[in-house]
GROMACS .gro file of N, CA and C in nm:
model
  381
    1MET      N    1  -9.267  -7.634  -5.136
    1MET     CA    2  -9.450  -7.611  -5.084
    1MET      C    3  -9.487  -7.516  -5.218
    2LYS      N    4  -9.408  -7.458  -5.267
    2LYS     CA    5  -9.504  -7.373  -5.418
    2LYS      C    6  -9.517  -7.505  -5.535
    3ALA      N    7  -9.430  -7.604  -5.511
    3ALA     CA    8  -9.470  -7.690  -5.611
    3ALA      C    9  -9.589  -7.750  -5.567
    4PHE      N   10  -9.595  -7.799  -5.453
    4PHE     CA   11  -9.695  -7.832  -5.407
    4PHE      C   12  -9.862  -7.783  -5.424
    5THR      N   13  -9.847  -7.666  -5.382
    5THR     CA   14  -9.971  -7.602  -5.432
    5THR      C   15 -10.002  -7.553  -5.589
    6ARG      N   16  -9.922  -7.536  -5.629
    6ARG     CA   17  -9.926  -7.573  -5.789
    6ARG      C   18  -9.993  -7.693  -5.818
    7ASP      N   19  -9.922  -7.805  -5.745
    7ASP     CA   20  -9.992  -7.948  -5.803
    7ASP      C   21 -10.142  -7.918  -5.762
    8LEU      N   22 -10.179  -7.893  -5.641
    8LEU     CA   23 -10.316  -7.904  -5.591
    8LEU      C   24 -10.371  -7.846  -5.677
    9ARG      N   25 -10.363  -7.723  -5.710
    9ARG     CA   26 -10.464  -7.620  -5.805
    9ARG      C   27 -10.478  -7.684  -5.949
   10LYS      N   28 -10.393  -7.776  -5.979
   10LYS     CA   29 -10.359  -7.807  -6.125
   10LYS      C   30 -10.479  -7.938  -6.104
   11HIS      N   31 -10.468  -8.034  -5.989
   11HIS     CA   32 -10.564  -8.144  -5.981
   11HIS      C   33 -10.675  -8.108  -5.935
   12PHE      N   34 -10.694  -8.017  -5.839
   12PHE     CA   35 -10.829  -7.986  -5.808
   12PHE      C   36 -10.874  -7.858  -5.892
   13LYS      N   37 -10.929  -7.845  -6.014
   13LYS     CA   38 -10.989  -7.750  -6.049
   13LYS      C   39 -11.069  -7.662  -5.992
   14GLY      N   40 -11.046  -7.510  -5.970
   14GLY     CA   41 -11.193  -7.453  -5.880
   14GLY      C   42 -11.113  -7.442  -5.763
   15LEU      N   43 -11.023  -7.504  -5.712
   15LEU     CA   44 -10.973  -7.490  -5.589
   15LEU      C   45 -10.938  -7.316  -5.565
   16ASP      N   46 -11.030  -7.287  -5.458
   16ASP     CA   47 -10.968  -7.136  -5.445
   16ASP      C   48 -10.868  -7.101  -5.327
   17ASP      N   49 -10.928  -7.192  -5.213
   17ASP     CA   50 -10.795  -7.144  -5.099
   17ASP      C   51 -10.716  -7.296  -5.067
   18ILE      N   52 -10.607  -7.269  -4.979
   18ILE     CA   53 -10.552  -7.386  -4.957
   18ILE      C   54 -10.500  -7.309  -4.801
   19TYR      N   55 -10.539  -7.409  -4.723
   19TYR     CA   56 -10.509  -7.355  -4.566
   19TYR      C   57 -10.387  -7.447  -4.522
   20VAL      N   58 -10.308  -7.407  -4.416
   20VAL     CA   59 -10.204  -7.483  -4.341
   20VAL      C   60 -10.243  -7.455  -4.190
   21TRP      N   61 -10.200  -7.562  -4.120
   21TRP     CA   62 -10.236  -7.541  -3.968
   21TRP      C   63 -10.089  -7.503  -3.910
   22HIS      N   64 -10.079  -7.391  -3.800
   22HIS     CA   65  -9.938  -7.411  -3.724
   22HIS      C   66 -10.009  -7.357  -3.561
   23ALA      N   67  -9.919  -7.392  -3.479
   23ALA     CA   68  -9.947  -7.369  -3.344
   23ALA      C   69  -9.889  -7.237  -3.329
   24LEU      N   70  -9.984  -7.151  -3.212
   24LEU     CA   71  -9.957  -7.025  -3.199
   24LEU      C   72  -9.793  -6.960  -3.185
   25CYS      N   73  -9.744  -7.073  -3.114
   25CYS     CA   74  -9.572  -7.089  -3.073
   25CYS      C   75  -9.503  -7.105  -3.246
   26GLY      N   76  -9.564  -7.143  -3.309
   26GLY     CA   77  -9.500  -7.187  -3.441
   26GLY      C   78  -9.487  -7.303  -3.478
   27ALA      N   79  -9.459  -7.404  -3.371
   27ALA     CA   80  -9.485  -7.523  -3.399
   27ALA      C   81  -9.518  -7.614  -3.277
   28TRP      N   82  -9.543  -7.743  -3.246
   28TRP     CA   83  -9.595  -7.747  -3.118
   28TRP      C   84  -9.482  -7.729  -3.013
   29GLY      N   85  -9.358  -7.735  -3.044
   29GLY     CA   86  -9.224  -7.695  -2.919
   29GLY      C   87  -9.197  -7.572  -2.974
   30GLY      N   88  -9.234  -7.466  -3.036
   30GLY     CA   89  -9.215  -7.337  -3.059
   30GLY      C   90  -9.108  -7.332  -3.152
   31VAL      N   91  -9.004  -7.228  -3.136
   31VAL     CA   92  -8.930  -7.192  -3.207
   31VAL      C   93  -8.770  -7.219  -3.176
   32ARG      N   94  -8.704  -7.333  -3.217
   32ARG     CA   95  -8.595  -7.329  -3.131
   32ARG      C   96  -8.476  -7.221  -3.169
   33PRO      N   97  -8.413  -7.192  -3.051
   33PRO     CA   98  -8.323  -7.087  -3.039
   33PRO      C   99  -8.215  -7.119  -3.168
   34GLY      N  100  -8.154  -7.017  -3.236
   34GLY     CA  101  -8.061  -7.015  -3.348
   34GLY      C  102  -8.085  -7.080  -3.454
   35THR      N  103  -8.247  -7.120  -3.487
   35THR     CA  104  -8.304  -7.146  -3.601
   35THR      C  105  -8.340  -7.029  -3.676
   36THR      N  106  -8.371  -6.904  -3.652
   36THR     CA  107  -8.416  -6.778  -3.733
   36THR      C  108  -8.358  -6.655  -3.672
   37HIS      N  109  -8.343  -6.557  -3.732
   37HIS     CA  110  -8.357  -6.439  -3.695
   37HIS      C  111  -8.410  -6.388  -3.575
   38LEU      N  112  -8.506  -6.442  -3.503
   38LEU     CA  113  -8.581  -6.403  -3.415
   38LEU      C  114  -8.492  -6.469  -3.286
   39ASN      N  115  -8.519  -6.365  -3.148
   39ASN     CA  116  -8.473  -6.392  -3.024
   39ASN      C  117  -8.546  -6.505  -2.954
   40SER      N  118  -8.542  -6.600  -2.959
   40SER     CA  119  -8.616  -6.723  -2.890
   40SER      C  120  -8.559  -6.798  -2.760
   41LYS      N  121  -8.642  -6.854  -2.680
   41LYS     CA  122  -8.608  -6.927  -2.567
   41LYS      C  123  -8.645  -7.036  -2.516
   42ILE      N  124  -8.589  -7.096  -2.492
   42ILE     CA  125  -8.629  -7.211  -2.442
   42ILE      C  126  -8.713  -7.222  -2.288
   43ILE      N  127  -8.845  -7.199  -2.291
   43ILE     CA  128  -8.887  -7.221  -2.151
   43ILE      C  129  -8.961  -7.347  -2.144
   44PRO      N  130  -8.912  -7.367  -1.973
   44PRO     CA  131  -8.966  -7.492  -1.915
   44PRO      C  132  -9.101  -7.467  -1.907
   45CYS      N  133  -9.195  -7.578  -1.913
   45CYS     CA  134  -9.350  -7.573  -1.889
   45CYS      C  135  -9.389  -7.618  -1.772
   46GLU      N  136  -9.499  -7.501  -1.727
   46GLU     CA  137  -9.578  -7.550  -1.601
   46GLU      C  138  -9.717  -7.563  -1.636
   47LEU      N  139  -9.752  -7.666  -1.601
   47LEU     CA  140  -9.909  -7.715  -1.648
   47LEU      C  141  -9.971  -7.669  -1.501
   48SER      N  142 -10.082  -7.597  -1.538
   48SER     CA  143 -10.173  -7.517  -1.404
   48SER      C  144 -10.243  -7.627  -1.393
   49ARG      N  145 -10.311  -7.647  -1.244
   49ARG     CA  146 -10.429  -7.750  -1.243
   49ARG      C  147 -10.472  -7.796  -1.334
   50GLY      N  148 -10.553  -7.680  -1.355
   50GLY     CA  149 -10.666  -7.652  -1.468
   50GLY      C  150 -10.656  -7.755  -1.607
   51LEU      N  151 -10.501  -7.724  -1.663
   51LEU     CA  152 -10.483  -7.798  -1.772
   51LEU      C  153 -10.402  -7.891  -1.761
   52GLY      N  154 -10.372  -7.941  -1.647
   52GLY     CA  155 -10.315  -8.044  -1.595
   52GLY      C  156 -10.418  -8.174  -1.630
   53GLY      N  157 -10.524  -8.168  -1.562
   53GLY     CA  158 -10.626  -8.188  -1.535
   53GLY      C  159 -10.735  -8.251  -1.691
   54THR      N  160 -10.681  -8.183  -1.777
   54THR     CA  161 -10.759  -8.185  -1.915
   54THR      C  162 -10.667  -8.229  -2.003
   55MET      N  163 -10.556  -8.136  -2.045
   55MET     CA  164 -10.460  -8.162  -2.149
   55MET      C  165 -10.361  -8.303  -2.135
   56ASP      N  166 -10.408  -8.421  -2.121
   56ASP     CA  167 -10.313  -8.543  -2.098
   56ASP      C  168 -10.320  -8.617  -2.214
   57ASP      N  169 -10.227  -8.596  -2.316
   57ASP     CA  170 -10.185  -8.682  -2.392
   57ASP      C  171 -10.034  -8.634  -2.455
   58LEU      N  172 -10.005  -8.740  -2.554
   58LEU     CA  173  -9.871  -8.742  -2.584
   58LEU      C  174  -9.818  -8.616  -2.629
   59ALA      N  175  -9.885  -8.530  -2.706
   59ALA     CA  176  -9.806  -8.429  -2.745
   59ALA      C  177  -9.791  -8.320  -2.619
   60VAL      N  178  -9.867  -8.352  -2.547
   60VAL     CA  179  -9.857  -8.259  -2.425
   60VAL      C  180  -9.724  -8.293  -2.349
   61VAL      N  181  -9.741  -8.411  -2.339
   61VAL     CA  182  -9.604  -8.514  -2.234
   61VAL      C  183  -9.484  -8.449  -2.310
   62LYS      N  184  -9.466  -8.412  -2.455
   62LYS     CA  185  -9.324  -8.405  -2.525
   62LYS      C  186  -9.323  -8.254  -2.481
   63ILE      N  187  -9.397  -8.192  -2.525
   63ILE     CA  188  -9.419  -8.019  -2.494
   63ILE      C  189  -9.347  -7.988  -2.352
   64VAL      N  190  -9.423  -8.049  -2.256
   64VAL     CA  191  -9.358  -8.041  -2.119
   64VAL      C  192  -9.227  -8.088  -2.114
   65GLU      N  193  -9.193  -8.217  -2.149
   65GLU     CA  194  -9.053  -8.232  -2.163
   65GLU      C  195  -8.966  -8.132  -2.228
   66GLY      N  196  -8.959  -8.108  -2.314
   66GLY     CA  197  -8.870  -8.019  -2.409
   66GLY      C  198  -8.922  -7.878  -2.383
   67GLY      N  199  -9.005  -7.822  -2.290
   67GLY     CA  200  -8.985  -7.681  -2.324
   67GLY      C  201  -9.058  -7.626  -2.427
   68ILE      N  202  -9.106  -7.512  -2.461
   68ILE     CA  203  -9.145  -7.421  -2.541
   68ILE      C  204  -9.019  -7.347  -2.607
   69GLY      N  205  -9.010  -7.350  -2.744
   69GLY     CA  206  -8.907  -7.259  -2.769
   69GLY      C  207  -8.948  -7.114  -2.813
   70LEU      N  208  -9.002  -7.007  -2.717
   70LEU     CA  209  -9.081  -6.894  -2.708
   70LEU      C  210  -9.024  -6.766  -2.777
   71VAL      N  211  -9.089  -6.729  -2.900
   71VAL     CA  212  -9.027  -6.596  -2.968
   71VAL      C  213  -9.026  -6.479  -2.835
   72HIS      N  214  -8.962  -6.388  -2.840
   72HIS     CA  215  -8.987  -6.316  -2.729
   72HIS      C  216  -9.120  -6.193  -2.797
   73PRO      N  217  -9.206  -6.168  -2.698
   73PRO     CA  218  -9.351  -6.108  -2.725
   73PRO      C  219  -9.286  -6.028  -2.784
   74ASP      N  220  -9.186  -5.951  -2.796
   74ASP     CA  221  -9.156  -5.804  -2.849
   74ASP      C  222  -9.148  -5.787  -3.002
   75GLN      N  223  -9.110  -5.967  -3.054
   75GLN     CA  224  -9.108  -5.987  -3.174
   75GLN      C  225  -9.209  -6.060  -3.254
   76THR      N  226  -9.348  -6.070  -3.197
   76THR     CA  227  -9.426  -6.116  -3.240
   76THR      C  228  -9.491  -6.055  -3.402
   77ASP      N  229  -9.472  -5.920  -3.400
   77ASP     CA  230  -9.529  -5.912  -3.553
   77ASP      C  231  -9.409  -5.968  -3.655
   78ASP      N  232  -9.298  -5.949  -3.604
   78ASP     CA  233  -9.205  -6.028  -3.708
   78ASP      C  234  -9.229  -6.193  -3.737
   79PHE      N  235  -9.223  -6.237  -3.608
   79PHE     CA  236  -9.251  -6.363  -3.630
   79PHE      C  237  -9.362  -6.417  -3.699
   80TYR      N  238  -9.481  -6.361  -3.685
   80TYR     CA  239  -9.553  -6.404  -3.791
   80TYR      C  240  -9.586  -6.342  -3.917
   81ASP      N  241  -9.532  -6.241  -3.926
   81ASP     CA  242  -9.466  -6.163  -4.087
   81ASP      C  243  -9.420  -6.245  -4.145
   82SER      N  244  -9.299  -6.330  -4.084
   82SER     CA  245  -9.207  -6.389  -4.163
   82SER      C  246  -9.277  -6.517  -4.196
   83MET      N  247  -9.357  -6.571  -4.114
   83MET     CA  248  -9.427  -6.708  -4.138
   83MET      C  249  -9.520  -6.694  -4.234
   84HIS      N  250  -9.593  -6.538  -4.242
   84HIS     CA  251  -9.720  -6.588  -4.309
   84HIS      C  252  -9.694  -6.522  -4.437
   85SER      N  253  -9.592  -6.433  -4.479
   85SER     CA  254  -9.530  -6.381  -4.608
   85SER      C  255  -9.499  -6.499  -4.628
   86TYR      N  256  -9.401  -6.593  -4.602
   86TYR     CA  257  -9.370  -6.701  -4.709
   86TYR      C  258  -9.451  -6.823  -4.752
   87LEU      N  259  -9.549  -6.802  -4.664
   87LEU     CA  260  -9.655  -6.896  -4.701
   87LEU      C  261  -9.747  -6.827  -4.796
   88SER      N  262  -9.788  -6.709  -4.806
   88SER     CA  263  -9.862  -6.632  -4.900
   88SER      C  264  -9.799  -6.649  -5.032
   89LYS      N  265  -9.646  -6.624  -5.051
   89LYS     CA  266  -9.572  -6.631  -5.152
   89LYS      C  267  -9.539  -6.773  -5.232
   90VAL      N  268  -9.607  -6.889  -5.113
   90VAL     CA  269  -9.605  -7.033  -5.190
   90VAL      C  270  -9.735  -7.064  -5.243
   91GLY      N  271  -9.814  -6.976  -5.229
   91GLY     CA  272  -9.973  -7.025  -5.260
   91GLY      C  273 -10.054  -7.055  -5.148
   92ILE      N  274 -10.023  -7.055  -5.023
   92ILE     CA  275 -10.127  -7.074  -4.913
   92ILE      C  276 -10.212  -6.940  -4.895
   93THR      N  277 -10.359  -6.951  -4.876
   93THR     CA  278 -10.404  -6.817  -4.878
   93THR      C  279 -10.472  -6.833  -4.741
   94GLY      N  280 -10.440  -6.916  -4.658
   94GLY     CA  281 -10.501  -6.875  -4.495
   94GLY      C  282 -10.412  -7.003  -4.391
   95VAL      N  283 -10.445  -6.941  -4.268
   95VAL     CA  284 -10.392  -7.065  -4.180
   95VAL      C  285 -10.484  -7.076  -4.050
   96LYS      N  286 -10.464  -7.183  -3.998
   96LYS     CA  287 -10.540  -7.211  -3.891
   96LYS      C  288 -10.443  -7.212  -3.818
   97VAL      N  289 -10.450  -7.132  -3.666
   97VAL     CA  290 -10.362  -7.107  -3.559
   97VAL      C  291 -10.454  -7.183  -3.448
   98ASP      N  292 -10.384  -7.278  -3.374
   98ASP     CA  293 -10.427  -7.356  -3.257
   98ASP      C  294 -10.302  -7.387  -3.182
   99VAL      N  295 -10.333  -7.480  -3.097
   99VAL     CA  296 -10.237  -7.508  -2.980
   99VAL      C  297 -10.242  -7.352  -2.883
  100ILE      N  298 -10.346  -7.311  -2.847
  100ILE     CA  299 -10.336  -7.181  -2.805
  100ILE      C  300 -10.288  -7.193  -2.652
  101HIS      N  301 -10.315  -7.304  -2.582
  101HIS     CA  302 -10.323  -7.320  -2.480
  101HIS      C  303 -10.180  -7.302  -2.398
  102THR      N  304 -10.096  -7.357  -2.503
  102THR     CA  305  -9.941  -7.362  -2.468
  102THR      C  306  -9.901  -7.207  -2.404
  103LEU      N  307  -9.949  -7.112  -2.431
  103LEU     CA  308  -9.892  -6.997  -2.373
  103LEU      C  309  -9.878  -6.979  -2.228
  104GLU      N  310 -10.019  -7.059  -2.191
  104GLU     CA  311 -10.006  -7.067  -2.032
  104GLU      C  312  -9.925  -7.132  -1.942
  105TYR      N  313  -9.868  -7.239  -2.049
  105TYR     CA  314  -9.738  -7.299  -1.995
  105TYR      C  315  -9.604  -7.221  -1.981
  106VAL      N  316  -9.587  -7.121  -2.053
  106VAL     CA  317  -9.462  -7.054  -2.004
  106VAL      C  318  -9.512  -6.911  -1.990
  107SER      N  319  -9.605  -6.852  -1.954
  107SER     CA  320  -9.636  -6.701  -1.946
  107SER      C  321  -9.588  -6.643  -1.828
  108GLU      N  322  -9.519  -6.706  -1.738
  108GLU     CA  323  -9.485  -6.659  -1.597
  108GLU      C  324  -9.393  -6.544  -1.577
  109GLU      N  325  -9.317  -6.569  -1.668
  109GLU     CA  326  -9.175  -6.459  -1.688
  109GLU      C  327  -9.186  -6.367  -1.814
  110TYR      N  328  -9.299  -6.395  -1.837
  110TYR     CA  329  -9.358  -6.223  -1.942
  110TYR      C  330  -9.492  -6.163  -1.852
  111GLY      N  331  -9.519  -6.165  -1.727
  111GLY     CA  332  -9.645  -6.094  -1.677
  111GLY      C  333  -9.751  -6.188  -1.683
  112GLY      N  334  -9.761  -6.312  -1.696
  112GLY     CA  335  -9.868  -6.396  -1.695
  112GLY      C  336  -9.937  -6.427  -1.815
  113ARG      N  337 -10.030  -6.505  -1.811
  113ARG     CA  338 -10.092  -6.585  -1.931
  113ARG      C  339 -10.171  -6.446  -2.046
  114VAL      N  340 -10.258  -6.346  -1.953
  114VAL     CA  341 -10.317  -6.262  -2.016
  114VAL      C  342 -10.254  -6.152  -2.082
  115GLU      N  343 -10.148  -6.118  -2.030
  115GLU     CA  344 -10.029  -6.003  -2.079
  115GLU      C  345  -9.942  -6.099  -2.219
  116LEU      N  346  -9.915  -6.201  -2.193
  116LEU     CA  347  -9.836  -6.278  -2.304
  116LEU      C  348  -9.916  -6.311  -2.392
  117ALA      N  349 -10.031  -6.332  -2.378
  117ALA     CA  350 -10.143  -6.374  -2.485
  117ALA      C  351 -10.164  -6.238  -2.527
  118LYS      N  352 -10.202  -6.121  -2.514
  118LYS     CA  353 -10.234  -5.994  -2.556
  118LYS      C  354 -10.121  -5.974  -2.657
  119LYS      N  355  -9.968  -5.988  -2.624
  119LYS     CA  356  -9.881  -5.949  -2.694
  119LYS      C  357  -9.874  -6.063  -2.853
  120TYR      N  358  -9.899  -6.169  -2.780
  120TYR     CA  359  -9.883  -6.261  -2.905
  120TYR      C  360 -10.062  -6.253  -3.040
  121TYR      N  361 -10.148  -6.210  -2.979
  121TYR     CA  362 -10.250  -6.177  -3.065
  121TYR      C  363 -10.230  -6.045  -3.114
  122ASN      N  364 -10.179  -5.992  -3.038
  122ASN     CA  365 -10.165  -5.839  -3.141
  122ASN      C  366 -10.049  -5.857  -3.245
  123GLY      N  367  -9.934  -5.959  -3.207
  123GLY     CA  368  -9.851  -5.957  -3.310
  123GLY      C  369  -9.895  -6.038  -3.447
  124TYR      N  370 -10.015  -6.103  -3.408
  124TYR     CA  371 -10.085  -6.213  -3.521
  124TYR      C  372 -10.160  -6.125  -3.611
  125GLN      N  373 -10.212  -6.024  -3.545
  125GLN     CA  374 -10.309  -5.943  -3.617
  125GLN      C  375 -10.265  -5.837  -3.670
  126ASN      N  376 -10.126  -5.807  -3.680
  126ASN     CA  377 -10.084  -5.677  -3.742
  126ASN      C  378 -10.078  -5.717  -3.863
  127PRO      N  379 -10.081  -5.649  -3.940
  127PRO     CA  380 -10.050  -5.678  -4.096
  127PRO      C  381  -9.871  -5.693  -4.149
   0.00000   0.00000   0.00000
């Protein structure tokens, strides 16, 4: 990726920033257990009536089928630091975080969507 960002800057003179996108849980399906040093677990997805009526596309179908590899909420600082420090080292200057609604699918075992969202947002905001 470092070569890619270097090439972008070479071909597009004056390019100040290069942003990438990632889902709040890492990728659409989260972080698969055993692929990193983080404690992640596949959590089956439960669609609320509200989301079930509004979020009906292939991506959602695949997430619901496979579950989400959720990094334990106590490790969100390390989770985001690991991702973002790597991206910074290879020349990425910012990220857009999306797919925030997936926390609602997997929040039951972690105190509900509000408590889980607080932990993930706090981890995201800590340097």
